[in-house]
Tab-separated table of C-alpha atoms in Angstrom:
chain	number	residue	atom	x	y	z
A	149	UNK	CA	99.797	88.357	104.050
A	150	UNK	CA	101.310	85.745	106.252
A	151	UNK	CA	105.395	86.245	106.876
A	152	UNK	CA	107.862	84.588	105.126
A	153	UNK	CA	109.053	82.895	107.820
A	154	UNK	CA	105.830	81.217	108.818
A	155	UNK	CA	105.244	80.256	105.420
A	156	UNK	CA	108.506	78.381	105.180
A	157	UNK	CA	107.672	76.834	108.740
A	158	UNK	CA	104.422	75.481	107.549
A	159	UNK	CA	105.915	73.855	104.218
A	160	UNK	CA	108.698	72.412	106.902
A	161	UNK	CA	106.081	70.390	108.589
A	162	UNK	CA	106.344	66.717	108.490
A	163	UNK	CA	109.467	66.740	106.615
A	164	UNK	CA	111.951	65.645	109.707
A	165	UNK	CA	110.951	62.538	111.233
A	166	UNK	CA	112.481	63.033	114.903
A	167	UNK	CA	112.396	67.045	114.858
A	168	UNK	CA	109.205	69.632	114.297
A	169	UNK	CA	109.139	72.488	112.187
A	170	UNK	CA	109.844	74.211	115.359
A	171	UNK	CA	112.899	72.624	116.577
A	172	UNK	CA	110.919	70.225	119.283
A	173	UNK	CA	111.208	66.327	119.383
A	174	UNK	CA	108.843	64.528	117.418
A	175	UNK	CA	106.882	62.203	119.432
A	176	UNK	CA	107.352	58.461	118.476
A	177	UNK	CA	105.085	55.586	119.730
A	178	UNK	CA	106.578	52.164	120.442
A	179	UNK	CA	105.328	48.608	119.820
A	180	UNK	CA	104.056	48.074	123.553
A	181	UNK	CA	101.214	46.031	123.478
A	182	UNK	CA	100.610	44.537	119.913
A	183	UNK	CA	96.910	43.198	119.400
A	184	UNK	CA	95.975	43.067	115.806
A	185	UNK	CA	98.106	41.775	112.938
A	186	UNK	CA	96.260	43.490	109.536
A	187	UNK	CA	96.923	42.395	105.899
A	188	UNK	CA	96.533	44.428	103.114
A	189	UNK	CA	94.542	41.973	100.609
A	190	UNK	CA	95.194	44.195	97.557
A	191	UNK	CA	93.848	48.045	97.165
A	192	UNK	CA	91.424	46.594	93.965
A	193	UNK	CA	87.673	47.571	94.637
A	194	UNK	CA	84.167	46.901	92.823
A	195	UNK	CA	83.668	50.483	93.348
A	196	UNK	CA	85.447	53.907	93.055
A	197	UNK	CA	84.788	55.988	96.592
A	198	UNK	CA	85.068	60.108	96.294
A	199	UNK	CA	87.168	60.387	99.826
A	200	UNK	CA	89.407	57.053	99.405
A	201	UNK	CA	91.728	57.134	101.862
A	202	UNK	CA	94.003	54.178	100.351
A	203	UNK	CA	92.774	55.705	96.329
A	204	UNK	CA	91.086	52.086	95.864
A	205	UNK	CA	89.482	51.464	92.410
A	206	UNK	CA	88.844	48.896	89.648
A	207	UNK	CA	92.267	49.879	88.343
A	208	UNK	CA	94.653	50.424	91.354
A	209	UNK	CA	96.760	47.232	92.305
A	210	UNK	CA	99.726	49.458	93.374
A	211	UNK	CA	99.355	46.635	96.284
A	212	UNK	CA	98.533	43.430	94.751
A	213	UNK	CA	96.487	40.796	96.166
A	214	UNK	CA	97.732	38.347	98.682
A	215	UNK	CA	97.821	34.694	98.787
A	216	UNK	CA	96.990	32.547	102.008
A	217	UNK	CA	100.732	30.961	102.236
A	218	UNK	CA	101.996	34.797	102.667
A	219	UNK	CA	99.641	35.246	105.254
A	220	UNK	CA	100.011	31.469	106.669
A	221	UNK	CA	104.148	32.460	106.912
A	222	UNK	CA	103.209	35.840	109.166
A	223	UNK	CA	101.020	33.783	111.049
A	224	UNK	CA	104.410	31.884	111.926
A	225	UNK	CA	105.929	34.755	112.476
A	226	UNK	CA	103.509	35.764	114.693
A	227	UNK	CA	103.956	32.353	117.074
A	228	UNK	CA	107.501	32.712	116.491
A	229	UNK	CA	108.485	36.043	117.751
A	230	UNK	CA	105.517	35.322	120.364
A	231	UNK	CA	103.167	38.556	119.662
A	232	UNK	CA	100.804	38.076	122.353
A	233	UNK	CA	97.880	38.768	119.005
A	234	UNK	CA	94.357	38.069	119.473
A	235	UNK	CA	92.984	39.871	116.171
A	236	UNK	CA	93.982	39.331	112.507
A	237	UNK	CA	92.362	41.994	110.448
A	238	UNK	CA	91.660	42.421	106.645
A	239	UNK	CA	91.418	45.625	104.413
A	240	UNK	CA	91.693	46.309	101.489
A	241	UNK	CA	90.213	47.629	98.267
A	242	UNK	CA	87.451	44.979	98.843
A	243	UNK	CA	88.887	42.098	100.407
A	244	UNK	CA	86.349	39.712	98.758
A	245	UNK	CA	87.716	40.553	95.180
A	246	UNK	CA	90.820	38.709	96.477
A	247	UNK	CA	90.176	35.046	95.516
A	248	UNK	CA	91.738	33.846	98.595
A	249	UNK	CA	89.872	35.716	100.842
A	250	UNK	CA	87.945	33.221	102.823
A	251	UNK	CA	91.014	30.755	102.598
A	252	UNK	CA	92.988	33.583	104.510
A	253	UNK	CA	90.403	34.219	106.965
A	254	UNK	CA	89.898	29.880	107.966
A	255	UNK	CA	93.512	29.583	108.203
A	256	UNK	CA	93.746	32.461	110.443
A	257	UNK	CA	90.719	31.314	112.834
A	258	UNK	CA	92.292	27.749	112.678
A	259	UNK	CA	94.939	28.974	114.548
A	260	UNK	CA	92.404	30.617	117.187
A	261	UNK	CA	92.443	34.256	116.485
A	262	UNK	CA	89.792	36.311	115.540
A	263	UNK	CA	89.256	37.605	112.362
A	264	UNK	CA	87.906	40.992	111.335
A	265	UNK	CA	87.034	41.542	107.421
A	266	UNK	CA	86.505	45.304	106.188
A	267	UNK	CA	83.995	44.825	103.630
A	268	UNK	CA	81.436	47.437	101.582
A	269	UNK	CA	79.324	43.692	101.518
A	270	UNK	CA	78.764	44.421	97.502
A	271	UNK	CA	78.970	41.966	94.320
A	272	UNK	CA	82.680	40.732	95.610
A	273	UNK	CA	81.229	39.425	98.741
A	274	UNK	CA	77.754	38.111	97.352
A	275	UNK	CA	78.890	35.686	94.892
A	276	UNK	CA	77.994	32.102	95.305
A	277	UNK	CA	81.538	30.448	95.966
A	278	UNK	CA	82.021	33.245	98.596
A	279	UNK	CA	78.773	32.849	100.220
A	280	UNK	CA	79.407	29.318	100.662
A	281	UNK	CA	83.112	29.638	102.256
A	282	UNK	CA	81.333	32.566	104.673
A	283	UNK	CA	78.588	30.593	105.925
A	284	UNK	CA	80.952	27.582	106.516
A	285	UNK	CA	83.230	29.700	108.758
A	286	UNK	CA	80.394	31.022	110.113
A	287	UNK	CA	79.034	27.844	111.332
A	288	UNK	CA	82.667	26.741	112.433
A	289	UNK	CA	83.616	29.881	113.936
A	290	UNK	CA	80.784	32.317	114.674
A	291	UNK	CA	81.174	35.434	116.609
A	292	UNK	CA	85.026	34.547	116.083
A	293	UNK	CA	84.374	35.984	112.898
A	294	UNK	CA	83.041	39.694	112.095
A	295	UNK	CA	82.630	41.775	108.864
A	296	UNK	CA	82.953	45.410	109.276
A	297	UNK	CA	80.806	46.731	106.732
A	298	UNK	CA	81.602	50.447	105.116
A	299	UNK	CA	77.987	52.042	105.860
A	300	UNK	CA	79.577	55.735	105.117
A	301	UNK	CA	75.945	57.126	106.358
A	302	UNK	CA	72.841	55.758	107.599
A	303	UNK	CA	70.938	57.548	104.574
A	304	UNK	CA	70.921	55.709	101.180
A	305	UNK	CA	71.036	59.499	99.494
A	306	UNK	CA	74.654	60.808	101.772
A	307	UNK	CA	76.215	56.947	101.164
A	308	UNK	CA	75.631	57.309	97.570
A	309	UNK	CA	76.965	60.661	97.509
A	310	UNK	CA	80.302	58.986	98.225
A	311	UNK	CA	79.990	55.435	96.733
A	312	UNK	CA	77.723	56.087	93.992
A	313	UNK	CA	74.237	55.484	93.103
A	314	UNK	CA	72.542	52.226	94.073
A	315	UNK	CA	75.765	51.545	96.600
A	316	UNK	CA	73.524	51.549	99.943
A	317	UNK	CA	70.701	49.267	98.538
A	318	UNK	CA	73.864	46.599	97.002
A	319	UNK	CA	75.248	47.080	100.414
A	320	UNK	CA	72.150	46.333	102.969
A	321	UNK	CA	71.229	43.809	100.651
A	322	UNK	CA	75.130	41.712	101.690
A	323	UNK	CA	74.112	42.879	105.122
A	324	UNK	CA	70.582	41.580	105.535
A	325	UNK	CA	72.441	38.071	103.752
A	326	UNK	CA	74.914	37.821	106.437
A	327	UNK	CA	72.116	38.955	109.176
A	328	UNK	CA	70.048	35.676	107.906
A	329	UNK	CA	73.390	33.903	107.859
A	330	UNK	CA	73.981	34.767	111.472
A	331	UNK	CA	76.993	36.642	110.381
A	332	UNK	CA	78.259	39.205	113.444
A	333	UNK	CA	78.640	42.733	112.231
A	334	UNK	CA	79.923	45.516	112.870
A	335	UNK	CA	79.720	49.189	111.168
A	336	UNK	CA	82.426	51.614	109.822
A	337	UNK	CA	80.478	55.500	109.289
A	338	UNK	CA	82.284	58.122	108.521
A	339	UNK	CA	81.887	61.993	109.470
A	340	UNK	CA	81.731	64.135	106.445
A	341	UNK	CA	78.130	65.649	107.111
A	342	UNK	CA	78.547	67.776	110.292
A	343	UNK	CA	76.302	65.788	112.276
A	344	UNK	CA	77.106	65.840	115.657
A	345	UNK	CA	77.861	62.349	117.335
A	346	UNK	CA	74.653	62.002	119.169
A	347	UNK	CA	72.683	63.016	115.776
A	348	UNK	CA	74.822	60.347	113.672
A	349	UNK	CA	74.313	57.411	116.468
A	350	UNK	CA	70.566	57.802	116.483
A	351	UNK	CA	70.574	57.748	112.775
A	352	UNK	CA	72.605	54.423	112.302
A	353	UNK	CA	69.855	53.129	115.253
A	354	UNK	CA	67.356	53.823	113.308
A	355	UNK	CA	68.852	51.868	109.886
A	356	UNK	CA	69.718	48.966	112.578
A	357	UNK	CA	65.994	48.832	113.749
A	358	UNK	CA	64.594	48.746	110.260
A	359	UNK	CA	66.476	46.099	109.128
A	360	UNK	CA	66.345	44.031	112.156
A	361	UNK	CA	70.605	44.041	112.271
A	362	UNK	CA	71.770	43.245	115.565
A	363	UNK	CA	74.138	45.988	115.820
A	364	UNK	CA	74.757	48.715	119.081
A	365	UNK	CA	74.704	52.307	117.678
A	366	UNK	CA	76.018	53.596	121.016
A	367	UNK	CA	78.858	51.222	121.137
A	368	UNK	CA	82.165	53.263	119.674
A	369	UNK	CA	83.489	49.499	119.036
A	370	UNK	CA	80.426	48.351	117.306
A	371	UNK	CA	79.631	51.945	115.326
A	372	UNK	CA	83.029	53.286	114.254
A	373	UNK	CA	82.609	56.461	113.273
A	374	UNK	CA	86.198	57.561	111.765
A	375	UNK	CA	87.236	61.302	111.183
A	376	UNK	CA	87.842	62.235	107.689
A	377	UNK	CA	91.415	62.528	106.759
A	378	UNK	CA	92.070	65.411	104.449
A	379	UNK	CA	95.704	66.497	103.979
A	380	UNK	CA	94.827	69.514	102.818
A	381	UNK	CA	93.430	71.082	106.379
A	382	UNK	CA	96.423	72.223	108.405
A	383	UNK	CA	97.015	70.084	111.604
A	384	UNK	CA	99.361	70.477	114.315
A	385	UNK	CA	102.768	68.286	114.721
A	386	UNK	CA	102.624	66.000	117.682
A	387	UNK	CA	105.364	66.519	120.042
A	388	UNK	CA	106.786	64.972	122.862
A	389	UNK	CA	105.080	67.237	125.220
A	390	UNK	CA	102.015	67.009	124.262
A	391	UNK	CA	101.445	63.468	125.938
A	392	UNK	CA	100.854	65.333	128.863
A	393	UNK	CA	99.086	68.119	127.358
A	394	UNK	CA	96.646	65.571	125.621
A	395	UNK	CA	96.525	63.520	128.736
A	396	UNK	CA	97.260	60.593	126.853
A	397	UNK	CA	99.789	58.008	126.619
A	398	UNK	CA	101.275	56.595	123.539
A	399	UNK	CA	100.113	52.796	124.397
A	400	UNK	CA	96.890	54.576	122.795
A	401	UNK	CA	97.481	55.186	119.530
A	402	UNK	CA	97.254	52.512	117.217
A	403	UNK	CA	100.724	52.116	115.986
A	404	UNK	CA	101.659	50.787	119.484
A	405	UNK	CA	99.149	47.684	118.915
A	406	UNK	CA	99.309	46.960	115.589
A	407	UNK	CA	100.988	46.350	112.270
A	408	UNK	CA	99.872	45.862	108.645
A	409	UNK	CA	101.140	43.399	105.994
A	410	UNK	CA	101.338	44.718	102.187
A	411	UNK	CA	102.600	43.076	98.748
A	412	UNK	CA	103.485	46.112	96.413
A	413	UNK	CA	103.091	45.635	92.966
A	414	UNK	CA	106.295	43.829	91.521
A	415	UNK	CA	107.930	43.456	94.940
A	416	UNK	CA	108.837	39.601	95.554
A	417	UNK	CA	108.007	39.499	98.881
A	418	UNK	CA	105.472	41.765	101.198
A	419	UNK	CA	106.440	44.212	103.788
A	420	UNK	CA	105.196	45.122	106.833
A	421	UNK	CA	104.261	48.908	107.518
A	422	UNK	CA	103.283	50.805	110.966
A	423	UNK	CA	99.736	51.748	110.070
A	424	UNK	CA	96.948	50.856	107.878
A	425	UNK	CA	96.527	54.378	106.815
A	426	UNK	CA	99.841	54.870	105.648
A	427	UNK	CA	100.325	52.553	103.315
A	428	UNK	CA	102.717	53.904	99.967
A	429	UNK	CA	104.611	56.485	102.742
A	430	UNK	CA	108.224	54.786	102.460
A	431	UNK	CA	109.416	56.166	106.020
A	432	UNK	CA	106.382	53.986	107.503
A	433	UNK	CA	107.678	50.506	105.393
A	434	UNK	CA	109.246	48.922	108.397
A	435	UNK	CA	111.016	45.782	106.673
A	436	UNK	CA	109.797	42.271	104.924
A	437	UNK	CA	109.459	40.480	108.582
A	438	UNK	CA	107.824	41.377	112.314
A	439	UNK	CA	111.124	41.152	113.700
A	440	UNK	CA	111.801	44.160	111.154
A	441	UNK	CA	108.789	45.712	112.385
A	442	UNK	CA	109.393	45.684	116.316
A	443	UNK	CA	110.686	49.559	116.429
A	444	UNK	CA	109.122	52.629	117.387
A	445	UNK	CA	106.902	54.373	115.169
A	446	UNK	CA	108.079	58.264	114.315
A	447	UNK	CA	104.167	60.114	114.313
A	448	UNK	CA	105.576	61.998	111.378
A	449	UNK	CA	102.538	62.414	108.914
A	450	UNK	CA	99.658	64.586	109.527
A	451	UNK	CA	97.318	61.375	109.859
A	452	UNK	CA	98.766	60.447	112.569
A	453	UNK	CA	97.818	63.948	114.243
A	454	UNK	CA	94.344	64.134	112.794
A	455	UNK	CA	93.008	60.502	112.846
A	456	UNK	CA	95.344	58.868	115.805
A	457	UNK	CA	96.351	61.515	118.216
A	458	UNK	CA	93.693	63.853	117.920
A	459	UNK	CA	91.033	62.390	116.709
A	460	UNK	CA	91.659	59.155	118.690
A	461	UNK	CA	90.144	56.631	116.248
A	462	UNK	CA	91.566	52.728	115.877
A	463	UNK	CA	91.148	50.547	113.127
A	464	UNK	CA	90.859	47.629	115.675
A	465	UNK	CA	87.629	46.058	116.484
């Protein structure tokens, strides 16, 4: 039976945002070096996922969808507090159920950034208005553009497992559309199935190769394959010291290089929060502007142990 004492200590963690359960100084990461401005499009999705990290669904619009004059106003922001920004990112839910989506996206390559869409490439996506705004921007912008696509697994049977039946077909069906529509792409995979990396790369080069998608299974920044983040599996606080015992700096994490725009649902006005993963924790809200959100970051959440720290995955392209 564990101590008393340690059990209290565990139930401690996370629960001071500049001291550890054991007394040391939290580790904090600073804005150094921000590259990608995300917005939050609204966490409503076509489809209900088993391991959702954000809890997106048909019914959740605990962060409602965003219009492109919100994101037009942050793009100001962005020129005037001169964030040196080369990648606007959207996430969601499914971006594409926002109706504004492709609006957002040509206002934000009109100003010469690059845009990166997180996309499952389902029904949202597929329908004929949307088509017809992609391929424009596509023709206008190309490679300027991507679409992440959520390929959980390179087998139709493990991606259905989490996305439900007839997900994988809906989904290579979008892809093999923007393939023909000269699209770029990009996967998202995730590691649930305790393949090693090697074992997981070979299968996504393998879907690639069948369906002719132009798309480097080797490549970390073309294949993301992203840790699973379970807050139930105990993970260690990230202290000061351990920069040094990690051999890493904090310009690597992702909270140093970006931001992420949200609209919660009866709020008047969005807010900006540290991390796309965090998105309902209050202590990572930063304020309704960028100039709010120029402060350090307090790693004090076990996500950013698991998913940043240790597991050293990005969100950014």
């Amino acid at each position: 039976m564990k101590d008393q004492a340690l059990e209290n200590a565990e139930h401690a963690k996370f629960s001071d945002p500049f001291v550890t359960a054991k007394g040391e100084t939290r580790a904090s990461v600073p804005l150094s070096d921000p590259q990608t401005l995300w917005f939050n499009t609204g966490t409503l999705c076509n489809i209900e996922c088993v391991n959702c990290y954000i809890e997106s669904s048909p019914e959740n619009d605990r962060l409602v969808y965003l219009t492109a004059d919100e994101v037009s106003d942050f793009l100001d922001q962005l020129e005037a507090r001169n964030w040196d920004v080369r990648e606007i990112g959207f996430t969601g839910g499914e971006p594409f159920m926002n109706p504004e989506m492709v609006e957002m996206a040509r206002r934000s390559l009109v100003r010469g950034y690059e845009v990166l869409i997180l996309t499952n490439a389902m029904r949202p996506m597929m329908r004929p208005r949307v088509r017809e705004g992609l391929a424009t921007l596509v023709a206008e912008y190309g490679d300027r553009l991507t679409l992440r696509i959520s390929v959980d697994h390179w087998s139709a049977e493990k991606h259905d497992e989490e996305r439900g039946a007839g997900s994988f077909a809906k989904t290579v069906e979008g892809m093999e559309w923007l393939r023909d529509t000269g699209a770029r792409m990009t996967v998202a995979g995730r590691t649930l199935w305790h393949e090693d990396e090697a074992e997981a790369r070979a299968g996504y080069a393998g879907f690639y190769a069948r369906h002719g998608f132009a798309i480097d299974a080797a490549d970390p920044g073309q294949t993301v394959l992203f840790p699973e983040m379970d807050e139930r599996v105990e993970v260690p606080e990230i202290t000061t010291a351990c920069w040094g015992i990690l051999n890493k700096a904090p310009e690597q994490v992702m909270c140093a290089s970006s931001r992420m725009v949200v609209k919660r649902k009866g709020a008047a006005r969005p807010a900006v929060v540290a991390c796309t993963l965090l998105p309902y924790d209050p202590q990572f809200e930063l304020g309704e502007t960028l100039a709010d959100a120029e402060g350090a970051v307090q790693l004090n959440h076990p996500h950013c142990a698991k998913f940043c720290v240790l597991g050293g995955a990005s969100c950014s392209a």
